[in-house]
Amino acid sequence: MIAYAVWAYHRFPMSLRDAEYLLAARGVVVSYEIIRAWVAKFGLQYAKAIRPDRPKVAGEWHLDEVVLPINGKKYWLWRAVDSKGDVLDILVQSRRNKRAAIRFFPKLFKAFGEPRVIVTDKLRSYGTALKELAPGIEHRSHKGLNNRSEGSHRPTRRREKIMGRFKSPRQAQRFLSVHDQVKTVFRPRRHTLSAAAYRQTRADAHWIFGTTSRVSLRLLEI
């Protein structure tokens, strides 16, 4: 039931009180504060366990950054998606410069290797960081080419409204890291699949999450 609560909270645009009501409808009476504790304690463990079974990453990545207001201060949410629209990773930072880009790229390369192409907007920090870290990667910098990455920020804006803004950079990093991984696994491209293939893909996603969540719970108990 813990895994179900964490999954539902990240899979659908709902508040903690919505999740409390959803569990109550299934006969499980817990407060939204308990669900908050579950999300904080187990969410990152589930996300880490999901990563090895997520869809194969494409060789073309799209990177973008967007303002994330937190407690009256401007932060930047850096996000990378592949050409299929699957989110690779995010990083919340206080800067939008070369140093910030240099922090983000190694995180991506360590998890997924180096791509063939990276597409960004016109921010110069991307180009200077890539020349220093991975000069062999083709870099395409053009505002009109990066719509895929820019569109990936919309779910974040929806969750911001539901949650009433993020309370801290740490909370934003923790929540979005889990949210994007769950969304990627449970994001079958319905318009490209037959009904049977769609049902199988959905069942596979639930199996992945169910298996990894049980493993994570056992590891946390050790």
Short mmCIF file of C-alpha atoms in Angstrom, two decimals:
data_model
loop_
_atom_site.label_atom_id
_atom_site.label_comp_id
_atom_site.label_asym_id
_atom_site.label_seq_id
_atom_site.Cartn_x
_atom_site.Cartn_y
_atom_site.Cartn_z
CA MET A 1 0.00 0.00 0.00
CA ILE A 2 2.95 2.33 0.60
CA ALA A 3 4.13 1.76 -2.96
CA TYR A 4 0.62 2.38 -4.30
CA ALA A 5 0.36 5.70 -2.44
CA VAL A 6 3.76 6.89 -3.67
CA TRP A 7 2.98 5.76 -7.22
CA ALA A 8 -0.45 7.43 -7.34
CA TYR A 9 0.87 10.70 -5.91
CA HIS A 10 3.58 10.94 -8.57
CA ARG A 11 1.64 9.41 -11.46
CA PHE A 12 -1.41 11.69 -11.30
CA PRO A 13 -1.77 15.44 -10.66
CA MET A 14 -3.08 15.11 -7.11
CA SER A 15 -2.41 16.64 -3.72
CA LEU A 16 -1.50 14.70 -0.59
CA ARG A 17 -5.08 15.12 0.62
CA ASP A 18 -6.30 13.64 -2.68
CA ALA A 19 -4.03 10.65 -2.08
CA GLU A 20 -5.43 10.33 1.46
CA TYR A 21 -8.97 10.21 0.04
CA LEU A 22 -7.95 7.68 -2.62
CA LEU A 23 -6.55 5.32 0.02
CA ALA A 24 -9.62 5.80 2.21
CA ALA A 25 -11.79 4.66 -0.71
CA ARG A 26 -9.76 1.43 -0.70
CA GLY A 27 -10.27 0.94 3.03
CA VAL A 28 -6.88 2.26 4.14
CA VAL A 29 -7.20 5.06 6.69
CA VAL A 30 -4.02 7.15 6.98
CA SER A 31 -3.46 10.89 7.21
CA TYR A 32 -1.98 12.98 4.43
CA GLU A 33 0.98 13.65 6.73
CA ILE A 34 1.77 9.92 6.80
CA ILE A 35 1.57 9.85 3.00
CA ARG A 36 3.94 12.84 2.91
CA ALA A 37 6.40 10.85 5.05
CA TRP A 38 6.08 7.82 2.75
CA VAL A 39 6.74 9.94 -0.32
CA ALA A 40 9.81 11.53 1.29
CA LYS A 41 11.21 8.24 2.63
CA PHE A 42 10.57 5.85 -0.25
CA GLY A 43 10.21 7.99 -3.38
CA LEU A 44 13.90 8.33 -4.24
CA GLN A 45 14.50 4.64 -3.55
CA TYR A 46 11.78 3.72 -6.03
CA ALA A 47 13.14 6.12 -8.64
CA LYS A 48 16.66 4.68 -8.35
CA ALA A 49 15.32 1.15 -8.69
CA ILE A 50 13.26 2.08 -11.77
CA ARG A 51 16.19 3.54 -13.71
CA PRO A 52 17.74 0.25 -14.96
CA ASP A 53 14.39 -0.88 -16.43
CA ARG A 54 13.31 2.39 -18.02
CA PRO A 55 13.00 2.67 -21.83
CA LYS A 56 16.25 2.74 -23.79
CA VAL A 57 17.61 6.26 -24.12
CA ALA A 58 17.79 7.75 -27.62
CA GLY A 59 21.04 9.16 -29.02
CA GLU A 60 19.69 12.70 -29.33
CA TRP A 61 19.11 14.73 -26.18
CA HIS A 62 17.29 18.03 -25.68
CA LEU A 63 18.24 20.25 -22.74
CA ASP A 64 16.47 23.30 -21.38
CA GLU A 65 16.22 25.34 -18.21
CA VAL A 66 13.25 27.16 -16.69
CA VAL A 67 12.77 29.52 -13.75
CA LEU A 68 11.57 27.90 -10.54
CA PRO A 69 10.52 30.48 -7.91
CA ILE A 70 11.14 29.19 -4.38
CA ASN A 71 10.52 31.35 -1.29
CA GLY A 72 10.81 34.55 -3.29
CA LYS A 73 14.15 33.57 -4.83
CA LYS A 74 14.81 32.60 -8.44
CA TYR A 75 16.18 29.10 -9.07
CA TRP A 76 16.68 27.27 -12.34
CA LEU A 77 15.32 23.84 -13.17
CA TRP A 78 17.63 22.15 -15.68
CA ARG A 79 16.01 19.22 -17.49
CA ALA A 80 17.23 16.79 -20.15
CA VAL A 81 14.92 14.69 -22.34
CA ASP A 82 15.72 12.42 -25.26
CA SER A 83 14.25 12.70 -28.76
CA LYS A 84 11.35 10.42 -27.72
CA GLY A 85 10.34 12.85 -24.99
CA ASP A 86 11.47 10.66 -22.08
CA VAL A 87 12.96 12.67 -19.22
CA LEU A 88 16.55 11.67 -18.45
CA ASP A 89 17.22 13.73 -15.34
CA ILE A 90 16.77 17.13 -13.70
CA LEU A 91 18.88 19.41 -11.53
CA VAL A 92 17.70 22.40 -9.50
CA GLN A 93 20.38 25.10 -9.32
CA SER A 94 20.68 28.74 -8.35
CA ARG A 95 22.63 29.69 -11.47
CA ARG A 96 22.20 29.59 -15.24
CA ASN A 97 25.83 29.71 -16.33
CA LYS A 98 28.76 27.55 -17.46
CA ARG A 99 29.43 26.30 -13.94
CA ALA A 100 25.82 25.13 -13.63
CA ALA A 101 26.01 23.36 -17.00
CA ILE A 102 29.26 21.65 -15.97
CA ARG A 103 27.48 20.31 -12.89
CA PHE A 104 24.61 18.89 -14.95
CA PHE A 105 26.42 17.23 -17.86
CA PRO A 106 28.59 14.78 -15.84
CA LYS A 107 25.47 13.68 -13.95
CA LEU A 108 23.83 12.78 -17.28
CA PHE A 109 26.91 11.16 -18.82
CA LYS A 110 27.48 8.98 -15.75
CA ALA A 111 23.91 7.66 -15.87
CA PHE A 112 23.40 7.28 -19.63
CA GLY A 113 26.75 7.64 -21.40
CA GLU A 114 27.40 10.30 -24.02
CA PRO A 115 24.77 10.95 -26.71
CA ARG A 116 25.40 11.51 -30.39
CA VAL A 117 23.70 14.93 -30.45
CA ILE A 118 22.69 17.50 -27.85
CA VAL A 119 20.11 20.15 -28.78
CA THR A 120 19.80 23.30 -26.66
CA ASP A 121 18.52 26.85 -26.81
CA LYS A 122 20.88 29.76 -27.45
CA LEU A 123 22.32 29.85 -23.92
CA ARG A 124 26.10 29.99 -24.45
CA SER A 125 26.84 28.09 -21.25
CA TYR A 126 25.89 24.82 -22.94
CA GLY A 127 28.40 25.23 -25.75
CA THR A 128 31.31 26.27 -23.55
CA ALA A 129 30.65 23.44 -21.09
CA LEU A 130 30.42 20.83 -23.87
CA LYS A 131 33.66 22.00 -25.48
CA GLU A 132 35.38 21.44 -22.15
CA LEU A 133 33.71 18.15 -21.13
CA ALA A 134 32.77 16.35 -24.35
CA PRO A 135 34.00 18.07 -27.53
CA GLY A 136 33.09 15.03 -29.64
CA ILE A 137 29.35 15.47 -29.13
CA GLU A 138 27.52 17.35 -31.89
CA HIS A 139 25.90 20.45 -30.38
CA ARG A 140 22.93 22.07 -32.09
CA SER A 141 21.96 25.41 -30.63
CA HIS A 142 18.72 26.88 -31.93
CA LYS A 143 15.61 28.17 -30.18
CA GLY A 144 13.20 26.53 -32.61
CA LEU A 145 14.77 23.07 -32.29
CA ASN A 146 14.18 22.71 -28.57
CA ASN A 147 10.38 22.55 -28.30
CA ARG A 148 10.51 18.97 -27.01
CA SER A 149 12.49 19.92 -23.93
CA GLU A 150 10.49 23.09 -23.32
CA GLY A 151 7.26 21.08 -23.42
CA SER A 152 8.56 18.74 -20.72
CA HIS A 153 8.25 21.58 -18.18
CA ARG A 154 4.43 21.72 -18.39
CA PRO A 155 3.80 18.86 -15.91
CA THR A 156 6.07 20.65 -13.43
CA ARG A 157 3.98 23.81 -13.66
CA ARG A 158 0.81 21.81 -13.06
CA ARG A 159 2.28 20.20 -9.96
CA GLU A 160 3.50 23.57 -8.69
CA LYS A 161 -0.09 24.85 -8.69
CA ILE A 162 -1.37 21.76 -6.87
CA MET A 163 1.41 21.82 -4.27
CA GLY A 164 1.32 25.59 -3.78
CA ARG A 165 4.92 26.05 -4.93
CA PHE A 166 7.97 24.16 -3.76
CA LYS A 167 9.16 24.97 -0.26
CA SER A 168 12.91 24.56 -0.86
CA PRO A 169 15.40 23.63 -3.62
CA ARG A 170 15.97 20.30 -1.86
CA GLN A 171 12.26 19.49 -1.87
CA ALA A 172 11.96 20.43 -5.55
CA GLN A 173 14.96 18.27 -6.48
CA ARG A 174 13.68 15.31 -4.49
CA PHE A 175 10.10 15.49 -5.79
CA LEU A 176 10.91 16.11 -9.46
CA SER A 177 13.59 13.40 -9.54
CA VAL A 178 10.95 10.84 -8.58
CA HIS A 179 8.08 12.38 -10.51
CA ASP A 180 9.93 12.38 -13.84
CA GLN A 181 11.12 8.76 -13.48
CA VAL A 182 7.61 7.49 -12.66
CA LYS A 183 6.13 9.53 -15.51
CA THR A 184 8.67 8.11 -17.97
CA VAL A 185 7.90 4.48 -17.11
CA PHE A 186 4.13 5.04 -17.08
CA ARG A 187 4.09 7.03 -20.31
CA PRO A 188 3.31 4.55 -23.11
CA ARG A 189 2.77 6.31 -26.43
CA ARG A 190 -0.87 5.39 -26.87
CA HIS A 191 -1.17 6.81 -30.40
CA THR A 192 1.68 4.61 -31.68
CA LEU A 193 0.49 1.32 -30.14
CA SER A 194 -2.29 -1.14 -30.81
CA ALA A 195 -4.76 -1.74 -27.98
CA ALA A 196 -3.09 -5.05 -27.10
CA ALA A 197 0.42 -3.54 -27.16
CA TYR A 198 -0.73 -0.62 -25.03
CA ARG A 199 -2.20 -2.94 -22.39
CA GLN A 200 0.98 -5.02 -22.35
CA THR A 201 3.18 -1.93 -22.01
CA ARG A 202 1.03 -0.68 -19.16
CA ALA A 203 1.20 -4.07 -17.44
CA ASP A 204 5.00 -4.13 -17.85
CA ALA A 205 5.25 -0.70 -16.23
CA HIS A 206 3.21 -1.83 -13.23
CA TRP A 207 5.35 -4.96 -12.93
CA ILE A 208 8.55 -2.88 -12.98
CA PHE A 209 7.26 -0.53 -10.31
CA GLY A 210 5.82 -3.31 -8.17
CA THR A 211 9.03 -5.34 -8.28
CA THR A 212 11.37 -2.42 -7.64
CA SER A 213 9.24 -1.03 -4.82
CA ARG A 214 9.26 -4.37 -2.98
CA VAL A 215 13.03 -4.63 -3.36
CA SER A 216 13.47 -1.05 -2.11
CA LEU A 217 11.31 -1.71 0.94
CA ARG A 218 13.36 -4.78 1.86
CA LEU A 219 16.62 -2.86 1.48
CA LEU A 220 15.37 -0.09 3.74
CA GLU A 221 14.41 -2.64 6.39
CA ILE A 222 17.92 -4.17 6.48
#
